[in-house]
Coordinates of C-alpha atoms in Angstrom, one line a residue:
X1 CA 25.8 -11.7 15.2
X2 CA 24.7 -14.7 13.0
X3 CA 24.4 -15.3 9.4
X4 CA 20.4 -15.0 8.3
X5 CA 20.3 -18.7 6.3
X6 CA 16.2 -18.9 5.8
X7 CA 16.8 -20.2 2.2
X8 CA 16.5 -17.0 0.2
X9 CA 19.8 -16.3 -1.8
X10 CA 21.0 -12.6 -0.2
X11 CA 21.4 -11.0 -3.9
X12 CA 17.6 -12.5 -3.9
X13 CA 16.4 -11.0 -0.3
X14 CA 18.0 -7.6 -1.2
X15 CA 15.6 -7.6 -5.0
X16 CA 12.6 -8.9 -2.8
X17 CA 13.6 -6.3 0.1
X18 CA 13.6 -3.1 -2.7
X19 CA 10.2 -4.3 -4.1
X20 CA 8.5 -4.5 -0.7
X21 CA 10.1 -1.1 0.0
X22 CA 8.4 0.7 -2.9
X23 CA 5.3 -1.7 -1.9
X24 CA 5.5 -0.2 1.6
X25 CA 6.1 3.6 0.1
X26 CA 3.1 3.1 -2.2
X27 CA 1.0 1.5 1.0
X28 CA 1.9 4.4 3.2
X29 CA 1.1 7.1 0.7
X30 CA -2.5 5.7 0.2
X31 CA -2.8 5.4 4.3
X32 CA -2.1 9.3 4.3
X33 CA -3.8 10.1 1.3
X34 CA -6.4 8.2 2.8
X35 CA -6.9 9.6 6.2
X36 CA -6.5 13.2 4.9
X37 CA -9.7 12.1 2.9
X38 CA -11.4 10.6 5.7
X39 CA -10.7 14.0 7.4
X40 CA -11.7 16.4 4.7
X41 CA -14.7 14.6 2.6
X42 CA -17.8 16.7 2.5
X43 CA -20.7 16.6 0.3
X44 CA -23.8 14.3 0.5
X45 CA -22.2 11.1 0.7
X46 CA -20.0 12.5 3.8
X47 CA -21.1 9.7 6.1
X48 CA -20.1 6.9 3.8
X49 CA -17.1 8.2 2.3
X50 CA -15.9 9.3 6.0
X51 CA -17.0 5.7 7.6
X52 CA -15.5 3.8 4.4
X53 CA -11.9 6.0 4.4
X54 CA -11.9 5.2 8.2
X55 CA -11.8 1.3 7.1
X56 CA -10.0 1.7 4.5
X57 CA -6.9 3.6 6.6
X58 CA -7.3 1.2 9.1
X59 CA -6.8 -1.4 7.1
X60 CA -3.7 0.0 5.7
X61 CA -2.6 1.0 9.0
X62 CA -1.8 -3.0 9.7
X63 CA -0.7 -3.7 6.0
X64 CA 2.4 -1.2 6.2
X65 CA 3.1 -3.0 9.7
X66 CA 3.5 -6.3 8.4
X67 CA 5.5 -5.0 4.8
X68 CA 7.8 -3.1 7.2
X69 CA 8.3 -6.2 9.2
X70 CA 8.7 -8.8 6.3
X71 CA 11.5 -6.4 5.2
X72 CA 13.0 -6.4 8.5
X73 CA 12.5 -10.8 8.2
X74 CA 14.5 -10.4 5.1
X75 CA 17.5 -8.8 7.4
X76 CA 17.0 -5.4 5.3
X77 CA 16.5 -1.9 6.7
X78 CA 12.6 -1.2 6.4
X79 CA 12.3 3.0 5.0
X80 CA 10.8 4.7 7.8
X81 CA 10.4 8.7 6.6
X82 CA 8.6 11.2 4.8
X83 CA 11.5 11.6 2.0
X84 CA 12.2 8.1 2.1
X85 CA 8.5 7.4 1.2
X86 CA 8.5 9.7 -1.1
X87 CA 11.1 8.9 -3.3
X88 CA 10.1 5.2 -3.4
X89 CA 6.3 5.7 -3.8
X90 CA 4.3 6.1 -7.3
X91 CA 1.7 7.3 -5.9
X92 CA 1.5 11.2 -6.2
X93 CA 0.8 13.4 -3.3
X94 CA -2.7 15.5 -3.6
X95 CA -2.4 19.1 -3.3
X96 CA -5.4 20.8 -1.6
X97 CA -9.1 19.2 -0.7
X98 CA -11.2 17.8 -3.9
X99 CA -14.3 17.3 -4.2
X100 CA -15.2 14.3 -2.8
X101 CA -16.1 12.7 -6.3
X102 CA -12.5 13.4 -7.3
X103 CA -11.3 11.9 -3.5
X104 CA -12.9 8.1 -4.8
X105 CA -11.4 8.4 -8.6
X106 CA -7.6 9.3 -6.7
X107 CA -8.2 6.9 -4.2
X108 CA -9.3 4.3 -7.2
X109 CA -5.9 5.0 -8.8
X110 CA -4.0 4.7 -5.8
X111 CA -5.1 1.3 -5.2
X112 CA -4.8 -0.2 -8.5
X113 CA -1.2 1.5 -8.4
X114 CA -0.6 -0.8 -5.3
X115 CA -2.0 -3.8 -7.4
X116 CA 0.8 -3.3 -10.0
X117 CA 3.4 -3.0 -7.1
X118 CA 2.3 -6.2 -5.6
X119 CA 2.4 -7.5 -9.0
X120 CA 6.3 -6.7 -9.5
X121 CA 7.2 -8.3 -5.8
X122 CA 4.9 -11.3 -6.4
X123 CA 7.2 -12.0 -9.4
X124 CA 10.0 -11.5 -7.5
X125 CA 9.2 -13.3 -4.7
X126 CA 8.0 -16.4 -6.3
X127 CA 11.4 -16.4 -9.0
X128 CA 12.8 -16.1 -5.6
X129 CA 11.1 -19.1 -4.2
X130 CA 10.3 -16.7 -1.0
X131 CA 6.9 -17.9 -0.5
X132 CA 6.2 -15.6 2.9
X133 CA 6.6 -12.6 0.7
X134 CA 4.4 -14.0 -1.8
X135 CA 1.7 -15.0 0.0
X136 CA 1.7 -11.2 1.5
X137 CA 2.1 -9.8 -1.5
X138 CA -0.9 -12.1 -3.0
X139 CA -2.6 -11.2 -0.1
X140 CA -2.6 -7.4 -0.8
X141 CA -2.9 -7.4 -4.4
X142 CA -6.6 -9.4 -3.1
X143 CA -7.6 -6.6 -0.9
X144 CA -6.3 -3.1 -3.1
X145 CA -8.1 -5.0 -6.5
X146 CA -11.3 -5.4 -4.1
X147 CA -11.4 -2.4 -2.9
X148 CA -10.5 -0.6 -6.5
X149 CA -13.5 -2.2 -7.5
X150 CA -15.7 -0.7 -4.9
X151 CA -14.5 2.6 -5.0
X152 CA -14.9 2.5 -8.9
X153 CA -18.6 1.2 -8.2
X154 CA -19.2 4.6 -6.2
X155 CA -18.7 7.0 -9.2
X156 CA -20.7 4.8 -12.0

């Protein structure tokens, strides 16, 4: 098997690597929390919260994809379970169905919680001169503060 050599110190890929795990944990744990909202919402705004969670999951569907594979790029072991996710991820599981008010507010955290991960690899990354990983990470951070913002805009 060959050497990777793509520029990256290995002490480097390994830090960027560990960041885009806990970005991938934090990613996976809003896809689920998510879907389960997509699945659950009821209440007058049913039809949009259930069409916009259905985006929204989608969406994350592909991000955790291409986190798992820049790890993998890296030469890293991408986390791949439940307990794995879990102890990487600080996002907090939701016990039970809330209301659907209380579904946009968790959801709202969630994704500004991904913002501050992408923040941490970003830095990492770019220290790092591993401008693939930053670019995804910028990337992200772009789409969790957008959609933050609208899901703040629903409960004003």
């Amino acid at each position: 098997m060959t050497q990777i050599d793509i520029g990256i110190k290995e002490q480097d890929r390994v830090e960027i690597a560990e960041g885009l795990k806990r970005l991938l944990a934090d990613s996976y744990t809003l896809y689920l929390q998510t879907h389960n909202f997509h699945w659950n919402v009821v209440g007058p705004q049913f039809r949009d919260l259930h069409l916009m969670f259905e985006e929204h999951y989608t969406e994350l569907a592909t991000a955790v994809d291409d986190i798992a594979e820049r790890i993998r790029a890296l030469d890293v072991p991408a986390p791949g379970t439940y307990k794995e996710f879990a102890r990487l991820s600080s996002i907090q599981e939701v016990e039970g169905v809330p209301p659907a008010k209380e579904m946009v507010d968790l959801l709202t955290v969630g994704h500004e919680q991904v913002v501050k991960t992408c923040r941490d690899v970003l830095k990492l990354s770019q220290e790092a001169g591993d401008e693939s990983t930053s670019a995804l990470a910028s990337d992200r951070m772009r789409i969790h503060e957008k959609t933050a913002w609208m899901l703040r805009a629903l409960n004003k």
